mmCIF file of N, CA and C in Angstrom:
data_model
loop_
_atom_site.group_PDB
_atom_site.id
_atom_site.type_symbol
_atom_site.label_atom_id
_atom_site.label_comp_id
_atom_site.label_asym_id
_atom_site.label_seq_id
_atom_site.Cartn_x
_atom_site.Cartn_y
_atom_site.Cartn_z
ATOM 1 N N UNK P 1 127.935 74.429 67.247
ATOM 2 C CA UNK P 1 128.071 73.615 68.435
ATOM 3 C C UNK P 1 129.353 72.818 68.322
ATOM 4 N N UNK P 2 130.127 72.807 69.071
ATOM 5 C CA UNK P 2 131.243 72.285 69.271
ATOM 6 C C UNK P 2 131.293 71.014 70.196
ATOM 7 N N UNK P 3 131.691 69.643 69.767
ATOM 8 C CA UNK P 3 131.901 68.556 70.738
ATOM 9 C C UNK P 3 133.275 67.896 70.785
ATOM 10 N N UNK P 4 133.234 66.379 71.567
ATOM 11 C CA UNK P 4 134.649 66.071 71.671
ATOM 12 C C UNK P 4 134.188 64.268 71.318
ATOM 13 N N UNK P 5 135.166 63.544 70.322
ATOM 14 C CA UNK P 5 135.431 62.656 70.259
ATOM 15 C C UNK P 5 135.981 62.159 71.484
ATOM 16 N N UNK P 6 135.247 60.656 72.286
ATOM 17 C CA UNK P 6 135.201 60.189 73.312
ATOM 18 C C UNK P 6 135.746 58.839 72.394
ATOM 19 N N UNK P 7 136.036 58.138 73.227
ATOM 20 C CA UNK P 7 136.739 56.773 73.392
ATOM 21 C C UNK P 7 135.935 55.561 73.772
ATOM 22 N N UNK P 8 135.336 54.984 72.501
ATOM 23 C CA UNK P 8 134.437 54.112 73.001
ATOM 24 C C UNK P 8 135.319 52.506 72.594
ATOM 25 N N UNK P 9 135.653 51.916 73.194
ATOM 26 C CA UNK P 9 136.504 50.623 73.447
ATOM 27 C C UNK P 9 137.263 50.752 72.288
ATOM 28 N N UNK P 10 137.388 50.505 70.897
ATOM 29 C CA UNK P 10 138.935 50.479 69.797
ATOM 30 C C UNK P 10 138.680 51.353 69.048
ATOM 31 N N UNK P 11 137.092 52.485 69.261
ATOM 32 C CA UNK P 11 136.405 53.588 68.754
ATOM 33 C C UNK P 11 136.566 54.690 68.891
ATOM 34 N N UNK P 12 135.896 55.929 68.588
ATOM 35 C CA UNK P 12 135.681 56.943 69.166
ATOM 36 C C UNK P 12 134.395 57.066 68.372
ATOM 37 N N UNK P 13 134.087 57.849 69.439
ATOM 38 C CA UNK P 13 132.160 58.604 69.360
ATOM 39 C C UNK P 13 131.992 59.903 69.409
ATOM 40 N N UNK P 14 131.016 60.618 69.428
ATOM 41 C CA UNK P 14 130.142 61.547 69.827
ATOM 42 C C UNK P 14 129.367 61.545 70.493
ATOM 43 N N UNK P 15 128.309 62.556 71.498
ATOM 44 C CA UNK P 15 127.716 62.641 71.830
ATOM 45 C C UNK P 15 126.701 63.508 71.452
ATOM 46 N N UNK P 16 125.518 62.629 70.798
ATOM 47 C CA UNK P 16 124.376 63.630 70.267
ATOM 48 C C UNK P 16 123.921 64.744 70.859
ATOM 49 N N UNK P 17 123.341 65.564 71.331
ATOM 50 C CA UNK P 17 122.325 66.032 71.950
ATOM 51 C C UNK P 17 121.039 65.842 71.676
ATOM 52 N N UNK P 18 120.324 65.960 72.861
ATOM 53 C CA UNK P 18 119.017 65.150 72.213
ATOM 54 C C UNK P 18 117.950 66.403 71.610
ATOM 55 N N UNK P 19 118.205 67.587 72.354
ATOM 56 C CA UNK P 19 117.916 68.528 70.700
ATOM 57 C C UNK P 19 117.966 68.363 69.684
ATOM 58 N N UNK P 20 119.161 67.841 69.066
ATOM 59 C CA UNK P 20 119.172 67.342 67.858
ATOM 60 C C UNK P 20 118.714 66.395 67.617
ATOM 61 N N UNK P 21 118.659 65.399 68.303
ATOM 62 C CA UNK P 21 118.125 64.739 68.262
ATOM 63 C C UNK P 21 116.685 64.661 67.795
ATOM 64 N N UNK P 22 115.688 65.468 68.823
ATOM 65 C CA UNK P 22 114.437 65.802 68.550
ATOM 66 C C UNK P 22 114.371 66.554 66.841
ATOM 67 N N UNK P 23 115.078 67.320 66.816
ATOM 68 C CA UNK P 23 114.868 67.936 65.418
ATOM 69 C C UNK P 23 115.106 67.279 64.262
ATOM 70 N N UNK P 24 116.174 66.154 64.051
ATOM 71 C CA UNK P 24 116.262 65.325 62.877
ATOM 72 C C UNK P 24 115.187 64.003 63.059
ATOM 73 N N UNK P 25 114.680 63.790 63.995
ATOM 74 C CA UNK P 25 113.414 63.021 64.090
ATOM 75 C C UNK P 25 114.285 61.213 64.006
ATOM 76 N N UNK P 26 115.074 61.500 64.939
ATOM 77 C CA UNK P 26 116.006 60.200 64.524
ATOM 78 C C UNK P 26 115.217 59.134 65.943
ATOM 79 N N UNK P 27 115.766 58.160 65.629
ATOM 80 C CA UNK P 27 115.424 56.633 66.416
ATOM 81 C C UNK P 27 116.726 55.532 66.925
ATOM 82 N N UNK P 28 116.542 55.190 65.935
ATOM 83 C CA UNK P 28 117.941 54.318 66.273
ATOM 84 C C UNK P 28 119.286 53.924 65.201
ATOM 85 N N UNK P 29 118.552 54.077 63.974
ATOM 86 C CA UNK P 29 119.575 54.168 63.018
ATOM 87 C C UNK P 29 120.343 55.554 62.201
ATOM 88 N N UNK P 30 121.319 55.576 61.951
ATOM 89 C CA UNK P 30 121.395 56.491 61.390
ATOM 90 C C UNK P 30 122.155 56.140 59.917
ATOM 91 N N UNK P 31 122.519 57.477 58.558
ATOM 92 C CA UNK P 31 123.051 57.141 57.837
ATOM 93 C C UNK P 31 124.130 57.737 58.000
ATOM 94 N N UNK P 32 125.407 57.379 57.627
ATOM 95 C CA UNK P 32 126.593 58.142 58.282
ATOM 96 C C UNK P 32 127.519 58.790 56.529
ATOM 97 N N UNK P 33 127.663 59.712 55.697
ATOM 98 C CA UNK P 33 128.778 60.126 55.090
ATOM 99 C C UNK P 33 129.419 61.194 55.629
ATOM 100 N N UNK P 34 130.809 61.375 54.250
ATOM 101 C CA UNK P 34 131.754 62.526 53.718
ATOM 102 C C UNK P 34 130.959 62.994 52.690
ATOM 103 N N UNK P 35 130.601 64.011 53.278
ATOM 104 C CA UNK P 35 130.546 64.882 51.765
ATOM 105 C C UNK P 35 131.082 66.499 52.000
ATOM 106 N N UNK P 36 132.027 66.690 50.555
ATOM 107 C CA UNK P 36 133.396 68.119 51.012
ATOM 108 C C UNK P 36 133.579 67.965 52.224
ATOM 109 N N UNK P 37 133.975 66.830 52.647
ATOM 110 C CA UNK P 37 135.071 67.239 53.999
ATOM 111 C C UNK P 37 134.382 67.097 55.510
ATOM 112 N N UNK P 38 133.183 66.910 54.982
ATOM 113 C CA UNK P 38 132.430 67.257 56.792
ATOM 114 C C UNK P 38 131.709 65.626 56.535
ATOM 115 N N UNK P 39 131.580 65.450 57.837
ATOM 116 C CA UNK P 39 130.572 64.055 58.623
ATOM 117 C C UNK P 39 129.175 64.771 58.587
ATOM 118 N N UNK P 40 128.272 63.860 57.665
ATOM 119 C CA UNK P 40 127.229 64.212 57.681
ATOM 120 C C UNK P 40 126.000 63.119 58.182
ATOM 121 N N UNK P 41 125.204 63.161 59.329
ATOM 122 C CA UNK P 41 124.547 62.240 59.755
ATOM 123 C C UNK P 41 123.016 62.489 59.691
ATOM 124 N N UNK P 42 122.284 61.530 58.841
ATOM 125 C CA UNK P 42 120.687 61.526 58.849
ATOM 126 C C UNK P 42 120.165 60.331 59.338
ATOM 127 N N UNK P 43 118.677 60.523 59.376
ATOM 128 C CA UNK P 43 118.016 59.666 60.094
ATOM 129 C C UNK P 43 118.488 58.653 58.541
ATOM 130 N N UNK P 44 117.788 57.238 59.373
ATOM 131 C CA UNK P 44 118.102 56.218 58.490
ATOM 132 C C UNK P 44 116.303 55.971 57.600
ATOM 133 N N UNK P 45 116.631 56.060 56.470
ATOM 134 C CA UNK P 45 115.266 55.863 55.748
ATOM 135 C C UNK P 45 115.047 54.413 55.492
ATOM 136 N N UNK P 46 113.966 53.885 55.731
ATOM 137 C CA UNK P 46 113.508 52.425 55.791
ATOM 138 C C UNK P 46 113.682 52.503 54.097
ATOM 139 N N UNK P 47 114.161 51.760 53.104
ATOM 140 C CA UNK P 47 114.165 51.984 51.361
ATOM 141 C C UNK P 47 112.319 51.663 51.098
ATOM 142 N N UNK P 48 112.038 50.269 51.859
ATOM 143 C CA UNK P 48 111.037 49.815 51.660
ATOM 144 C C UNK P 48 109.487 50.058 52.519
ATOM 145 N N UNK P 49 109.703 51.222 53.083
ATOM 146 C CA UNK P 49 108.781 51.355 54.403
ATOM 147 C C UNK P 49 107.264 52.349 53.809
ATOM 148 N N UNK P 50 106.273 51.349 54.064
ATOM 149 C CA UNK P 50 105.229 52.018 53.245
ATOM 150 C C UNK P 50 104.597 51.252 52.194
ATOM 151 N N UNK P 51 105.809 50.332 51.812
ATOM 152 C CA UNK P 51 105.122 49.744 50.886
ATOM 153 C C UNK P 51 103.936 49.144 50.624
ATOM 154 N N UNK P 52 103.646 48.527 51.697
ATOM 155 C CA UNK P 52 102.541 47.591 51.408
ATOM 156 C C UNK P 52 101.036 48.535 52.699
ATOM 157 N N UNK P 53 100.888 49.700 52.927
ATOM 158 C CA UNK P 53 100.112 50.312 53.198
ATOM 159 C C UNK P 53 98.887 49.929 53.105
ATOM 160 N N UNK P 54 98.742 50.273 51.650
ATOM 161 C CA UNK P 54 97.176 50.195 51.212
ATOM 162 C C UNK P 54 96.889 49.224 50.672
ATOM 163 N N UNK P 55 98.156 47.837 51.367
ATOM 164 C CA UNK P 55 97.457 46.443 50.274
ATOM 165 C C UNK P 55 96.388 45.456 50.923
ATOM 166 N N UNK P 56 95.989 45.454 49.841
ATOM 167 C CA UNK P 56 94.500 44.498 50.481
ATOM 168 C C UNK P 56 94.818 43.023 49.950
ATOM 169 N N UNK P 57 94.894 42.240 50.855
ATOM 170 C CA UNK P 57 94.882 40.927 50.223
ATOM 171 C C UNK P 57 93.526 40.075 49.280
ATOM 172 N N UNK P 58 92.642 40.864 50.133
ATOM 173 C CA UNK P 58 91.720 40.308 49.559
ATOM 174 C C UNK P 58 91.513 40.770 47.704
ATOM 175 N N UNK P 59 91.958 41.548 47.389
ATOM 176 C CA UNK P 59 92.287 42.040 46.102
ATOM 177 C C UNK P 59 93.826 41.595 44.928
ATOM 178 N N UNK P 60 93.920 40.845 45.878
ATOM 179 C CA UNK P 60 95.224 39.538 45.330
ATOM 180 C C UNK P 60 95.043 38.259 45.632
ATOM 181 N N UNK P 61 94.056 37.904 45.040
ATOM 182 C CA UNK P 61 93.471 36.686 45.209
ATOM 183 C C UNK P 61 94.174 35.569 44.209
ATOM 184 N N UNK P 62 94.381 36.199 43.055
ATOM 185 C CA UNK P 62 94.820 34.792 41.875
ATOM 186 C C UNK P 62 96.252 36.219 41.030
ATOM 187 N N UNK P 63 97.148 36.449 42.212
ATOM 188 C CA UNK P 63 97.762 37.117 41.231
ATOM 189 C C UNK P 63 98.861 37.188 40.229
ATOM 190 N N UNK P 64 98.881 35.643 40.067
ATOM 191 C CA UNK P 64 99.515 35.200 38.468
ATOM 192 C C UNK P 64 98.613 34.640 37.346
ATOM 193 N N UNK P 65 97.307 35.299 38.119
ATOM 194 C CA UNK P 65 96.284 34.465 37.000
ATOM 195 C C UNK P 65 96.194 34.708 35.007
ATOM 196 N N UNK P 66 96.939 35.856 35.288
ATOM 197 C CA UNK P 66 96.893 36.641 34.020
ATOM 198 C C UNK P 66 98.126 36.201 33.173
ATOM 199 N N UNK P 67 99.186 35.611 33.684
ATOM 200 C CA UNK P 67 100.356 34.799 32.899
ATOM 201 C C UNK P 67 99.824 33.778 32.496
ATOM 202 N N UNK P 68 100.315 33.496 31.353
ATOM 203 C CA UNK P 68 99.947 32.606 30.035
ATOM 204 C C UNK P 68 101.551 31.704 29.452
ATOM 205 N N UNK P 69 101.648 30.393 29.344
ATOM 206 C CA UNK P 69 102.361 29.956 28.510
ATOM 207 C C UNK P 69 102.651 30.483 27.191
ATOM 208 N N UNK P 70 103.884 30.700 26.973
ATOM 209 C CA UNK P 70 103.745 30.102 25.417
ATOM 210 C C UNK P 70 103.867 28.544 25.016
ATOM 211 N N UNK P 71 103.516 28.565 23.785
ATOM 212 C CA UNK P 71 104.186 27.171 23.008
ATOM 213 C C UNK P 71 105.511 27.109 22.992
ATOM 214 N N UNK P 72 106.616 27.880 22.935
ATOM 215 C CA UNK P 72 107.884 27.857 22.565
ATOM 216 C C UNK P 72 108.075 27.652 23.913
ATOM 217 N N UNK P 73 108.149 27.978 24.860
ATOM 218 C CA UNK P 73 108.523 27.888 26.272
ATOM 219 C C UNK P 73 108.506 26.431 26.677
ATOM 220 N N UNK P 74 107.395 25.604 26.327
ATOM 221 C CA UNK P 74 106.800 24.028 26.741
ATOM 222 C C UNK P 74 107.740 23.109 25.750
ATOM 223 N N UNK P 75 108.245 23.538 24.618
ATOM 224 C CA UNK P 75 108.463 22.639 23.977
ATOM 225 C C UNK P 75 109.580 22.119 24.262
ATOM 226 N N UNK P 76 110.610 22.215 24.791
ATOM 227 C CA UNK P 76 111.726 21.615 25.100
ATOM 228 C C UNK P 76 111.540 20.885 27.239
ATOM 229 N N UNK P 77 110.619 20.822 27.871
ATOM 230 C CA UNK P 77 110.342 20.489 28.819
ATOM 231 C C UNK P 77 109.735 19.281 28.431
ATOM 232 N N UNK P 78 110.213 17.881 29.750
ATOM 233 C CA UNK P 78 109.699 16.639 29.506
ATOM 234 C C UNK P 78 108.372 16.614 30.578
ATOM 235 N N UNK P 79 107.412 16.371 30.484
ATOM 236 C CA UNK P 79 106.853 15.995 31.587
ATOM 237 C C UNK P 79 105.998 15.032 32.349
#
């Protein structure tokens, strides 16, 4: 498929098609490199998306309960 760099105010663009569109499953972000020579564009992956899915709060109730002082740590603190 062949397109044309358009003139977007001190820019230039492309114009997706939304075929492609539909097929890379894109939204609104994208990731943009070079790699050997060609413009390569993917959907944008959330790094952190998913994370917290299956968290139950109610199962993080006291969850620094398990940290412990040392003695060496206290001893130079006034309090």
């Amino acid at each position: 498929m062949q397109t044309t760099l358009r003139k977007i105010g001190n820019s230039r663009g492309i114009i997706i098609p939304s075929s492609i569109i539909e097929q890379l499953h894109i939204e609104n972000e994208l990731e943009m490199s070079v790699q050997d020579g060609a413009l390569v564009l993917k959907p944008s992956s959330l790094l952190r998306k998913g994370w917290f899915d299956n968290y139950n709060p109610n199962e993080d109730v006291e969850p620094l309960s398990a940290i412990t002082d040392l003695e060496s740590e206290q001893e130079d603190w006034e309090w």
